[in-house]
Coordinates of N, CA and C in Angstrom, one line a residue:
X7 N 51.3 32.7 59.6 CA 51.1 33.9 60.8 C 51.4 33.1 61.9
X8 N 51.8 33.8 62.9 CA 52.1 33.3 64.1 C 51.0 33.2 64.9
X9 N 51.0 32.2 65.9 CA 49.8 32.1 66.5 C 49.8 31.9 67.9
X10 N 48.9 31.2 68.5 CA 48.7 31.3 70.0 C 49.5 31.0 71.0
X11 N 49.3 31.5 72.3 CA 50.2 31.4 73.4 C 49.6 30.2 74.2
X12 N 50.6 29.7 75.0 CA 50.3 28.8 76.1 C 51.3 29.1 77.0
X13 N 51.0 29.9 78.3 CA 52.2 29.9 79.3 C 51.7 30.1 80.5
X14 N 50.1 29.4 80.6 CA 49.7 29.6 81.9 C 48.4 30.6 81.8
X15 N 47.7 30.4 82.6 CA 46.4 31.3 82.4 C 46.6 32.7 82.7
X16 N 47.7 33.1 83.3 CA 48.3 34.4 83.7 C 48.4 35.0 82.5
X17 N 48.8 34.6 81.3 CA 49.3 35.2 80.1 C 48.5 34.6 78.9
X18 N 47.7 33.5 79.0 CA 46.9 33.4 78.0 C 45.3 33.7 77.9
X19 N 45.2 34.6 76.9 CA 43.7 35.1 77.1 C 42.6 34.1 76.7
X20 N 41.7 33.9 77.3 CA 40.6 32.8 77.2 C 39.3 33.4 76.8
X21 N 39.4 34.8 76.6 CA 37.9 35.4 76.4 C 37.6 35.0 74.9
X22 N 36.2 34.4 74.7 CA 35.7 34.3 73.6 C 35.7 35.4 72.6
X23 N 35.5 36.7 73.2 CA 35.6 37.8 72.4 C 36.8 38.2 71.9
X24 N 38.0 37.8 72.5 CA 39.2 38.1 72.1 C 39.5 37.2 70.8
X25 N 39.1 35.8 71.0 CA 39.2 34.9 69.9 C 38.6 35.3 68.6
X26 N 37.1 35.6 69.0 CA 36.4 36.0 67.9 C 37.0 37.4 67.1
X27 N 37.4 38.3 67.8 CA 37.9 39.6 67.2 C 39.4 39.1 66.2
X28 N 39.9 38.2 66.8 CA 41.3 37.8 66.3 C 40.8 37.2 64.9
X29 N 39.9 36.3 64.8 CA 39.6 35.5 63.6 C 38.7 36.5 62.6
X30 N 37.8 37.4 63.3 CA 37.1 38.4 62.3 C 38.3 39.2 61.5
X31 N 39.3 39.6 62.4 CA 40.4 40.4 61.7 C 40.9 39.5 60.5
X32 N 41.3 38.3 60.7 CA 41.8 37.5 59.7 C 40.8 37.2 58.5
X33 N 39.6 37.2 58.8 CA 38.5 36.8 57.8 C 38.5 38.2 57.0
X34 N 38.4 39.2 57.7 CA 38.1 40.5 57.0 C 39.1 40.8 55.9
X35 N 40.4 40.5 56.3 CA 41.5 40.8 55.2 C 41.7 39.5 54.3
X36 N 40.9 38.5 54.3 CA 40.9 37.5 53.3 C 42.3 36.9 53.5
X37 N 42.9 36.4 54.6 CA 44.2 35.9 54.6 C 43.9 34.4 54.6
X38 N 44.9 33.6 53.8 CA 44.8 32.4 53.6 C 45.9 31.5 54.3
X39 N 47.1 32.1 54.5 CA 48.1 31.2 55.1 C 48.2 31.4 56.6
X40 N 48.6 30.6 57.3 CA 49.0 30.7 58.9 C 50.1 30.2 59.3
X41 N 51.1 30.9 59.9 CA 52.2 30.4 60.5 C 52.0 30.8 62.0
X42 N 51.9 29.7 62.9 CA 51.3 30.0 64.3 C 52.5 29.8 65.4
X43 N 52.7 30.8 66.3 CA 53.6 30.5 67.3 C 52.6 30.7 68.8
X44 N 53.3 30.2 69.6 CA 52.5 30.4 70.9 C 53.4 31.3 72.0
X45 N 53.1 30.9 73.3 CA 53.8 32.1 74.0 C 54.7 31.6 75.0
X46 N 55.6 30.4 74.5 CA 56.3 29.9 75.4 C 58.0 30.8 75.4
X47 N 58.7 30.4 76.1 CA 59.9 31.1 76.0 C 61.0 30.1 75.8
X48 N 61.6 29.9 74.6 CA 61.2 30.6 73.3 C 59.8 30.4 72.9
X49 N 59.4 31.3 72.1 CA 57.8 31.2 71.7 C 57.6 30.0 71.0
X50 N 56.3 29.6 71.1 CA 56.0 28.3 70.2 C 54.2 28.3 70.4
X51 N 53.7 27.5 69.6 CA 52.5 27.4 69.5 C 51.6 26.7 70.9
X52 N 52.4 26.4 71.6 CA 52.0 25.5 72.8 C 50.9 24.6 72.4
X53 N 49.9 24.5 73.6 CA 48.9 23.6 73.4 C 47.7 24.5 73.3
X54 N 47.8 25.6 73.0 CA 46.5 26.7 72.6 C 45.6 26.1 71.6
X55 N 44.3 26.5 71.8 CA 43.3 25.9 70.9 C 43.3 26.8 69.5
X56 N 43.9 27.9 69.3 CA 43.7 28.9 68.4 C 43.8 28.3 67.2
X57 N 44.8 27.5 66.8 CA 45.3 26.9 65.6 C 43.9 26.0 65.2
X58 N 43.7 25.3 66.1 CA 42.4 24.5 65.8 C 41.1 25.4 65.6
X59 N 41.0 26.3 66.2 CA 39.8 27.2 66.1 C 39.9 28.0 64.4
X60 N 41.0 28.3 64.2 CA 41.3 29.0 63.0 C 41.2 27.8 61.8
X61 N 41.6 26.5 62.0 CA 41.3 25.5 61.0 C 39.8 25.2 61.0
X62 N 39.1 25.2 61.9 CA 37.5 25.1 61.8 C 36.8 26.1 61.3
X63 N 37.6 27.6 61.3 CA 37.0 28.7 60.6 C 37.4 28.6 59.1
X64 N 38.0 27.6 58.6 CA 38.4 27.6 57.1 C 39.8 27.9 56.7
X65 N 40.9 28.1 57.8 CA 42.0 28.3 57.3 C 42.9 27.1 57.6
X66 N 43.1 26.3 56.4 CA 43.7 25.2 56.6 C 45.2 25.0 56.4
X67 N 45.6 26.0 55.7 CA 47.1 25.8 55.6 C 47.9 26.7 56.7
X68 N 48.3 26.0 57.8 CA 48.5 26.4 59.0 C 49.7 25.8 59.4
X69 N 50.9 26.5 59.5 CA 52.1 25.9 60.1 C 52.5 26.3 61.5
X70 N 52.4 25.2 62.5 CA 52.7 25.7 63.8 C 54.1 25.4 64.1
X71 N 54.6 26.2 65.1 CA 55.9 26.1 65.6 C 56.0 26.1 67.1
X72 N 57.0 25.5 67.5 CA 57.3 25.7 69.0 C 58.7 25.3 69.4
X73 N 59.1 25.7 70.3 CA 60.6 25.4 70.6 C 60.7 23.9 71.4
X74 N 59.5 23.5 72.0 CA 59.5 22.2 72.6 C 59.2 21.1 71.7
X75 N 59.9 20.1 71.5 CA 59.7 18.9 70.6 C 58.5 18.1 71.3
X76 N 58.5 18.1 72.7 CA 57.3 17.3 73.3 C 55.9 17.8 73.1
X77 N 56.0 19.3 73.0 CA 54.8 20.0 72.6 C 54.2 19.5 71.2
X78 N 55.2 19.8 70.2 CA 55.1 19.6 68.9 C 54.5 18.1 68.6
X79 N 55.1 17.1 69.5 CA 54.7 15.7 69.3 C 53.3 15.6 69.6
X80 N 53.0 16.2 70.9 CA 51.6 16.1 71.4 C 50.4 16.8 70.3
X81 N 50.8 18.2 70.0 CA 49.9 18.6 69.1 C 49.7 18.0 67.9
X82 N 50.7 17.6 67.3 CA 50.8 17.0 65.9 C 49.8 15.9 66.0
X83 N 49.9 14.8 67.1 CA 49.1 13.8 67.2 C 47.7 14.2 67.3
X84 N 47.3 15.2 68.3 CA 46.1 15.9 68.5 C 45.4 16.1 67.2
X85 N 46.2 16.7 66.3 CA 45.4 17.2 64.9 C 46.0 16.6 63.7
X86 N 46.2 15.3 64.0 CA 46.7 14.4 62.9 C 45.7 14.2 61.9
X87 N 44.4 14.5 62.0 CA 43.3 14.2 61.1 C 42.8 15.6 60.5
X88 N 43.9 16.7 60.7 CA 43.6 17.9 59.9 C 44.6 18.1 58.7
X89 N 44.3 17.8 57.7 CA 45.2 17.8 56.3 C 45.5 19.3 56.1
X90 N 46.7 19.7 55.9 CA 47.1 21.0 55.7 C 47.8 21.8 57.0
X91 N 47.5 21.2 58.1 CA 48.2 21.8 59.3 C 49.5 21.1 59.6
X92 N 50.6 21.8 59.7 CA 51.7 21.0 60.1 C 52.5 21.6 61.4
X93 N 53.2 20.9 61.9 CA 54.1 21.1 63.2 C 55.6 21.1 63.0
X94 N 56.3 22.1 63.6 CA 57.6 22.0 63.6 C 58.1 22.5 64.8
X95 N 59.4 21.8 65.3 CA 60.1 22.2 66.5 C 61.1 23.4 65.9
X96 N 61.0 24.5 66.5 CA 61.8 25.6 65.9 C 61.9 26.8 66.8
X97 N 63.0 27.6 66.8 CA 63.1 28.8 67.7 C 62.8 30.0 66.9
X98 N 61.9 31.0 67.2 CA 61.4 32.2 66.7 C 62.6 33.0 66.3
X99 N 63.7 32.8 67.0 CA 64.9 33.8 66.6 C 65.6 33.2 65.5
X100 N 65.5 31.9 65.1 CA 66.2 31.3 63.8 C 65.0 30.4 63.1
X101 N 64.3 31.1 62.6 CA 63.3 30.3 61.6 C 63.8 29.7 60.4
X102 N 63.7 28.2 60.2 CA 64.1 27.5 59.0 C 63.0 27.7 57.8
X103 N 62.8 28.8 57.7 CA 61.9 29.0 56.4 C 62.5 30.2 55.4
X104 N 62.2 30.2 54.2 CA 62.8 30.9 53.2 C 62.2 32.2 53.3
X105 N 63.0 33.3 52.9 CA 62.5 34.6 53.0 C 60.9 34.7 52.3
X106 N 60.2 35.5 52.8 CA 58.9 35.9 52.1 C 58.1 34.6 51.8
X107 N 58.1 33.8 53.1 CA 57.4 32.5 53.0 C 55.8 32.7 53.2
X108 N 55.4 33.7 54.0 CA 54.1 33.7 54.6 C 53.3 34.9 54.3
X109 N 52.0 34.7 54.0 CA 51.2 36.0 53.9 C 50.7 36.6 55.5
X110 N 50.7 35.6 56.3 CA 50.3 36.0 57.6 C 51.0 35.6 58.6
X111 N 51.6 36.1 59.7 CA 52.2 35.7 60.8 C 51.4 36.0 62.1
X112 N 51.0 35.2 62.9 CA 50.0 35.6 64.0 C 50.6 35.0 65.2
X113 N 50.8 36.0 66.3 CA 51.4 35.5 67.7 C 50.1 36.0 68.5
X114 N 49.7 35.2 69.7 CA 48.9 35.8 70.7 C 49.7 35.4 71.7
X115 N 50.0 36.6 72.5 CA 50.7 36.5 74.1 C 52.3 35.9 73.9
X116 N 52.8 35.6 72.8 CA 54.1 35.4 72.6 C 55.0 36.2 73.5
X117 N 55.0 37.3 73.0 CA 55.8 38.5 73.5 C 55.6 38.8 74.9
X118 N 54.3 38.6 75.3 CA 53.9 38.8 76.8 C 54.6 37.7 77.6
X119 N 54.6 36.5 77.0 CA 55.5 35.5 77.9 C 56.9 35.7 77.8
X120 N 57.3 36.1 76.8 CA 59.0 36.5 76.8 C 59.4 37.6 78.0
X121 N 58.4 38.6 78.0 CA 58.7 39.9 78.9 C 58.0 39.4 80.3
X122 N 57.7 38.2 80.7 CA 56.8 38.1 81.8 C 57.8 38.2 82.9
X123 N 58.9 38.2 83.0 CA 59.9 38.4 84.1 C 60.5 39.7 84.2
X124 N 60.0 40.6 83.2 CA 60.6 42.1 83.4 C 60.0 42.8 84.5
X125 N 60.8 43.6 85.4 CA 60.2 43.9 86.5 C 59.3 45.3 86.0
X126 N 59.6 45.9 85.0 CA 58.9 47.0 84.7 C 58.7 47.3 83.0
X127 N 57.5 47.5 82.6 CA 57.4 47.8 81.1 C 58.0 49.0 80.7
X128 N 58.3 49.9 81.6 CA 58.9 51.1 81.1 C 60.4 51.0 80.6
X129 N 60.9 50.0 81.2 CA 62.6 49.6 80.8 C 62.7 48.2 80.6
X130 N 62.8 47.7 79.3 CA 63.0 46.4 79.1 C 64.7 46.1 79.1
X131 N 64.8 44.9 79.9 CA 66.3 44.5 79.8 C 66.8 44.4 78.4
X132 N 68.2 44.7 78.4 CA 69.1 44.3 77.4 C 68.9 42.9 76.6
X133 N 69.1 41.9 77.5 CA 68.7 40.4 77.1 C 67.4 40.3 76.3
X134 N 66.2 40.7 76.8 CA 64.8 40.7 76.6 C 64.7 41.6 75.2
X135 N 65.5 42.8 74.9 CA 65.2 43.6 73.9 C 66.0 42.9 72.8
X136 N 67.0 42.2 73.2 CA 67.8 41.4 71.7 C 66.9 40.1 71.5
X137 N 66.4 39.7 72.4 CA 65.6 38.6 72.1 C 64.4 38.8 71.0
X138 N 63.6 39.9 71.6 CA 62.4 40.5 70.8 C 63.0 40.9 69.5
X139 N 64.0 41.6 69.3 CA 64.5 42.3 68.1 C 64.7 41.0 67.1
X140 N 65.6 40.1 67.5 CA 65.7 38.9 66.7 C 64.5 38.1 66.2
X141 N 63.6 38.0 67.1 CA 62.3 37.4 66.7 C 61.7 38.2 65.7
X142 N 61.6 39.5 65.9 CA 60.8 40.5 65.0 C 61.5 40.5 63.7
X143 N 62.8 40.4 63.7 CA 63.6 40.5 62.4 C 63.3 39.2 61.6
X144 N 63.2 38.2 62.3 CA 63.0 36.8 61.5 C 61.5 36.8 60.9
X145 N 60.6 37.5 61.8 CA 59.0 37.6 61.4 C 59.1 38.5 60.2
X146 N 59.8 39.4 60.1 CA 59.7 40.4 59.0 C 60.2 39.9 57.8
X147 N 61.4 39.0 57.9 CA 62.0 38.4 56.9 C 61.0 37.2 56.4
X148 N 60.4 36.7 57.0 CA 59.5 35.5 56.5 C 58.1 35.9 55.8
X149 N 58.0 37.3 55.9 CA 56.8 37.7 55.5 C 56.7 38.1 54.1
X150 N 55.7 37.7 53.4 CA 55.8 38.2 52.1 C 55.5 39.8 51.7
X151 N 55.9 40.4 50.5 CA 55.5 41.8 50.6 C 53.9 42.0 50.6
X152 N 53.5 43.0 51.4 CA 52.0 43.1 51.5 C 51.7 42.3 52.5
X153 N 52.4 41.4 53.2 CA 51.8 40.3 54.2 C 51.7 40.9 55.6
X154 N 51.2 40.4 56.5 CA 50.9 41.0 57.8 C 51.0 40.1 58.9
X155 N 51.9 40.8 59.9 CA 52.2 40.2 61.1 C 51.2 40.7 62.2
X156 N 50.5 39.7 62.8 CA 49.4 40.2 63.7 C 49.7 39.7 65.1
X157 N 49.5 40.6 66.0 CA 50.0 40.4 67.4 C 48.8 40.8 68.4
X158 N 48.5 39.5 69.2 CA 47.1 39.8 70.0 C 47.9 39.7 71.4
X159 N 47.8 40.7 72.3 CA 48.3 40.9 73.4 C 47.6 41.8 74.5
X160 N 48.1 41.7 75.7 CA 47.5 42.7 76.7 C 48.4 44.0 76.7
X161 N 49.4 44.1 76.2 CA 50.2 45.3 76.1 C 49.7 46.6 75.4
X162 N 49.7 47.6 76.3 CA 49.3 48.8 75.7 C 50.0 49.4 74.8
X163 N 49.5 50.0 73.7 CA 50.3 50.7 72.5 C 51.5 51.6 73.1
X164 N 51.4 52.2 74.3 CA 52.5 53.0 74.5 C 53.7 52.2 74.9
X165 N 53.4 51.1 75.3 CA 54.8 50.0 75.4 C 55.0 49.2 74.2
X166 N 54.1 48.6 73.5 CA 54.1 47.6 72.6 C 54.6 48.5 71.2
X167 N 54.0 49.5 71.0 CA 54.4 50.1 69.7 C 56.0 50.5 69.6
X168 N 56.5 50.7 70.6 CA 57.8 51.1 70.7 C 58.7 49.9 70.2
X169 N 58.2 48.8 70.5 CA 59.0 47.6 70.0 C 58.8 47.2 68.4
X170 N 57.5 47.7 67.9 CA 57.1 47.0 66.7 C 57.3 48.3 65.8
X171 N 57.3 49.6 66.2 CA 57.5 50.6 65.2 C 58.8 50.9 65.0
X172 N 59.6 50.1 64.2 CA 60.9 50.3 63.7 C 61.2 50.2 62.3
X173 N 61.8 51.3 61.5 CA 61.7 51.3 60.1 C 62.5 49.9 59.5
X174 N 63.4 49.4 60.2 CA 64.3 48.5 59.8 C 63.5 47.0 59.5
X175 N 62.5 47.0 60.2 CA 61.4 45.8 60.0 C 60.7 46.1 58.8
X176 N 60.6 47.1 58.1 CA 60.0 47.5 57.0 C 58.4 47.1 57.1
X177 N 57.7 47.7 57.9 CA 56.3 47.6 57.8 C 55.6 48.6 58.8
X178 N 54.3 48.8 58.5 CA 53.4 49.9 59.0 C 52.9 49.2 60.4
X179 N 52.3 50.0 61.4 CA 51.6 49.4 62.5 C 50.4 50.1 62.7
X180 N 49.3 49.3 63.0 CA 48.1 49.9 63.4 C 47.7 49.0 64.6
X181 N 46.7 49.4 65.2 CA 46.1 48.6 66.5 C 44.8 49.0 66.6
X182 N 43.9 47.9 67.3 CA 42.7 48.1 67.7 C 42.5 47.6 69.3
X183 N 41.5 47.8 69.9 CA 41.5 47.5 71.2 C 40.1 46.7 71.3
X184 N 39.8 45.6 72.2 CA 38.9 44.9 72.5 C 38.7 44.6 73.9
X185 N 37.4 44.4 74.3 CA 37.1 44.0 75.8 C 36.5 45.1 76.3
X186 N 35.8 44.8 77.7 CA 35.2 46.1 78.3 C 35.9 45.8 79.8
X187 N 36.4 46.9 80.3 CA 37.2 46.9 81.5 C 38.4 46.3 81.5
X188 N 38.6 45.3 80.9 CA 40.0 44.5 80.9 C 40.3 44.5 79.3
X189 N 41.0 45.3 78.7 CA 41.4 45.4 77.4 C 42.4 44.5 77.0
X190 N 42.2 44.0 75.4 CA 43.1 43.2 74.6 C 43.4 44.1 73.5
X191 N 44.6 43.9 72.9 CA 45.1 44.7 72.0 C 45.3 43.9 70.7
X192 N 44.9 44.2 69.5 CA 45.5 43.5 68.2 C 46.3 44.5 67.4
X193 N 47.5 44.3 67.2 CA 48.4 45.0 66.5 C 48.6 44.3 65.0
X194 N 48.3 45.2 64.0 CA 48.5 44.5 62.6 C 49.8 45.5 62.0
X195 N 50.8 44.6 61.6 CA 52.0 45.2 60.8 C 52.0 44.7 59.4
X196 N 52.0 45.7 58.4 CA 51.8 45.4 57.0 C 53.1 45.5 56.4
X197 N 53.9 44.3 55.8 CA 55.0 44.6 55.4 C 55.2 45.5 54.1
X198 N 56.2 46.2 54.0 CA 56.2 47.1 52.8 C 55.6 48.4 52.9
X199 N 54.8 48.7 54.0 CA 54.4 50.1 54.1 C 55.2 50.8 55.1
X200 N 55.2 52.1 54.9 CA 56.0 53.1 55.9 C 55.3 53.2 57.1
X201 N 56.2 53.5 58.2 CA 55.6 53.8 59.3 C 54.7 55.1 59.4
X202 N 53.9 55.3 60.2 CA 53.0 56.7 60.1 C 54.1 57.8 60.4
X203 N 53.7 59.1 60.3 CA 54.5 60.2 60.8 C 54.8 60.1 62.4
X204 N 53.8 59.8 63.1 CA 53.8 59.7 64.4 C 54.7 58.6 64.8
X205 N 54.6 57.5 64.3 CA 55.3 56.2 64.8 C 56.8 56.5 64.4
X206 N 57.1 57.1 63.2 CA 58.5 57.6 62.8 C 59.2 58.4 63.7
X207 N 58.3 59.5 64.2 CA 58.9 60.6 65.0 C 59.2 59.8 66.5
X208 N 58.4 58.9 66.9 CA 58.5 58.1 68.1 C 59.8 57.4 68.1
X209 N 60.1 56.7 66.9 CA 61.2 55.6 66.6 C 62.4 56.7 66.7
X210 N 62.4 57.9 66.1 CA 63.6 58.8 66.1 C 64.0 59.3 67.5
X211 N 62.8 59.7 68.3 CA 62.9 60.2 69.6 C 63.7 59.2 70.5
X212 N 63.2 57.6 70.4 CA 63.8 56.7 71.3 C 65.2 56.4 70.9
X213 N 65.6 56.5 69.4 CA 67.1 56.2 69.2 C 67.9 57.4 69.7
X214 N 67.4 58.7 69.6 CA 68.1 59.8 70.1 C 68.4 59.5 71.7
X215 N 67.4 59.2 72.5 CA 67.4 58.9 73.8 C 68.5 57.9 74.3
X216 N 68.2 56.8 73.3 CA 69.4 55.6 73.8 C 70.8 56.2 73.4
X217 N 70.9 57.0 72.5 CA 72.4 57.3 72.1 C 72.9 58.4 73.3
X218 N 72.1 59.1 73.8 CA 72.3 59.9 75.0 C 72.6 59.4 76.4
X219 N 72.0 58.1 76.6 CA 72.1 57.4 77.9 C 73.7 56.8 78.0
X220 N 74.2 57.2 79.1 CA 75.5 56.6 79.4 C 75.5 54.8 79.5
X221 N 76.4 54.3 79.3 CA 76.6 52.7 79.3 C 76.4 52.6 81.1
X222 N 75.4 51.5 81.3 CA 75.3 51.3 82.7 C 76.6 50.4 83.1
X223 N 77.0 50.7 84.7 CA 77.9 49.9 85.1 C 77.6 49.0 86.2
X224 N 77.7 47.9 86.2 CA 77.2 46.8 87.1 C 77.6 47.3 88.6
X225 N 76.7 47.3 89.7 CA 77.1 47.5 90.7 C 77.5 46.2 91.8
X226 N 78.0 46.3 92.7 CA 78.3 45.3 93.7 C 77.1 44.6 93.9
X227 N 75.9 45.0 94.0 CA 74.6 44.4 94.3 C 74.2 43.6 93.1
X228 N 74.5 44.1 91.9 CA 74.1 43.3 90.9 C 75.3 42.3 90.6
X229 N 76.3 42.4 91.0 CA 77.5 41.2 90.8 C 77.1 40.2 92.0
X230 N 76.6 40.3 93.1 CA 76.1 39.6 94.1 C 75.0 38.9 93.7
X231 N 74.2 39.5 93.1 CA 72.9 38.9 92.8 C 73.3 37.9 91.4
X232 N 74.1 38.2 90.6 CA 74.4 37.2 89.6 C 75.3 36.2 90.1
X233 N 76.0 36.3 91.0 CA 76.8 35.4 91.6 C 75.8 34.2 92.3
X234 N 74.7 34.8 93.0 CA 73.7 33.9 93.7 C 73.0 33.2 92.6
X235 N 72.7 33.8 91.4 CA 71.8 33.1 90.4 C 72.6 31.9 89.7
X236 N 74.0 32.3 89.6 CA 74.8 31.3 89.1 C 75.0 30.0 89.9
X237 N 74.7 30.2 91.3 CA 75.0 29.0 92.3 C 73.7 28.3 92.3
X238 N 72.7 28.6 91.7 CA 71.4 27.9 91.7 C 71.3 26.6 90.8
X239 N 71.1 25.5 91.3 CA 70.9 24.3 90.4 C 69.7 24.1 90.0
X240 N 69.3 24.2 88.8 CA 68.0 24.0 88.5 C 67.6 22.6 87.9

């Protein structure tokens, strides 16, 4: 499973109800393996407590991954007394796992963090779209037949399902919402199942729209902005 995020309080859900809902979803489906990612950019398990919460709930075969070697070092030391829980420095776009390795992949706000600098949820930049597609392709590859990718996020179905509901990932998509006033969403993708007719129609529509759109030509304002960014010393 992919799991929890840590990119600051603005993107890391802290609601106990959200944590319970995610854990209940795992428990109800009798899922035994966990591969956890967090929400850095690139994604990683970060320093979130979700993996520890899952371990205490009885899920002991948990593989945690983060892009930061420092984070992995700190978290592996913190959970050194938790046999079965492992920690690996890795990029979600290039997972060093064999095909069909996991029953469950869980992420919590990882993609929210990847998209945090997007100006509008209505139109994702080509760079971010490519990043997300590479990540989802790897997630699908690492899932066993019948395995599930669980995504816990703030993103509403209108925006998130258009990223998840693609036939090339070879999974179905369903979702539930939790919370009062401020909602969280849990998406469950099941490997090997077909998209619903509604999701398949939406995918077809988006593909047709993409083909009909002319290629964008950078304006002088865009070029000036790029020159400005290139001259910033970070």
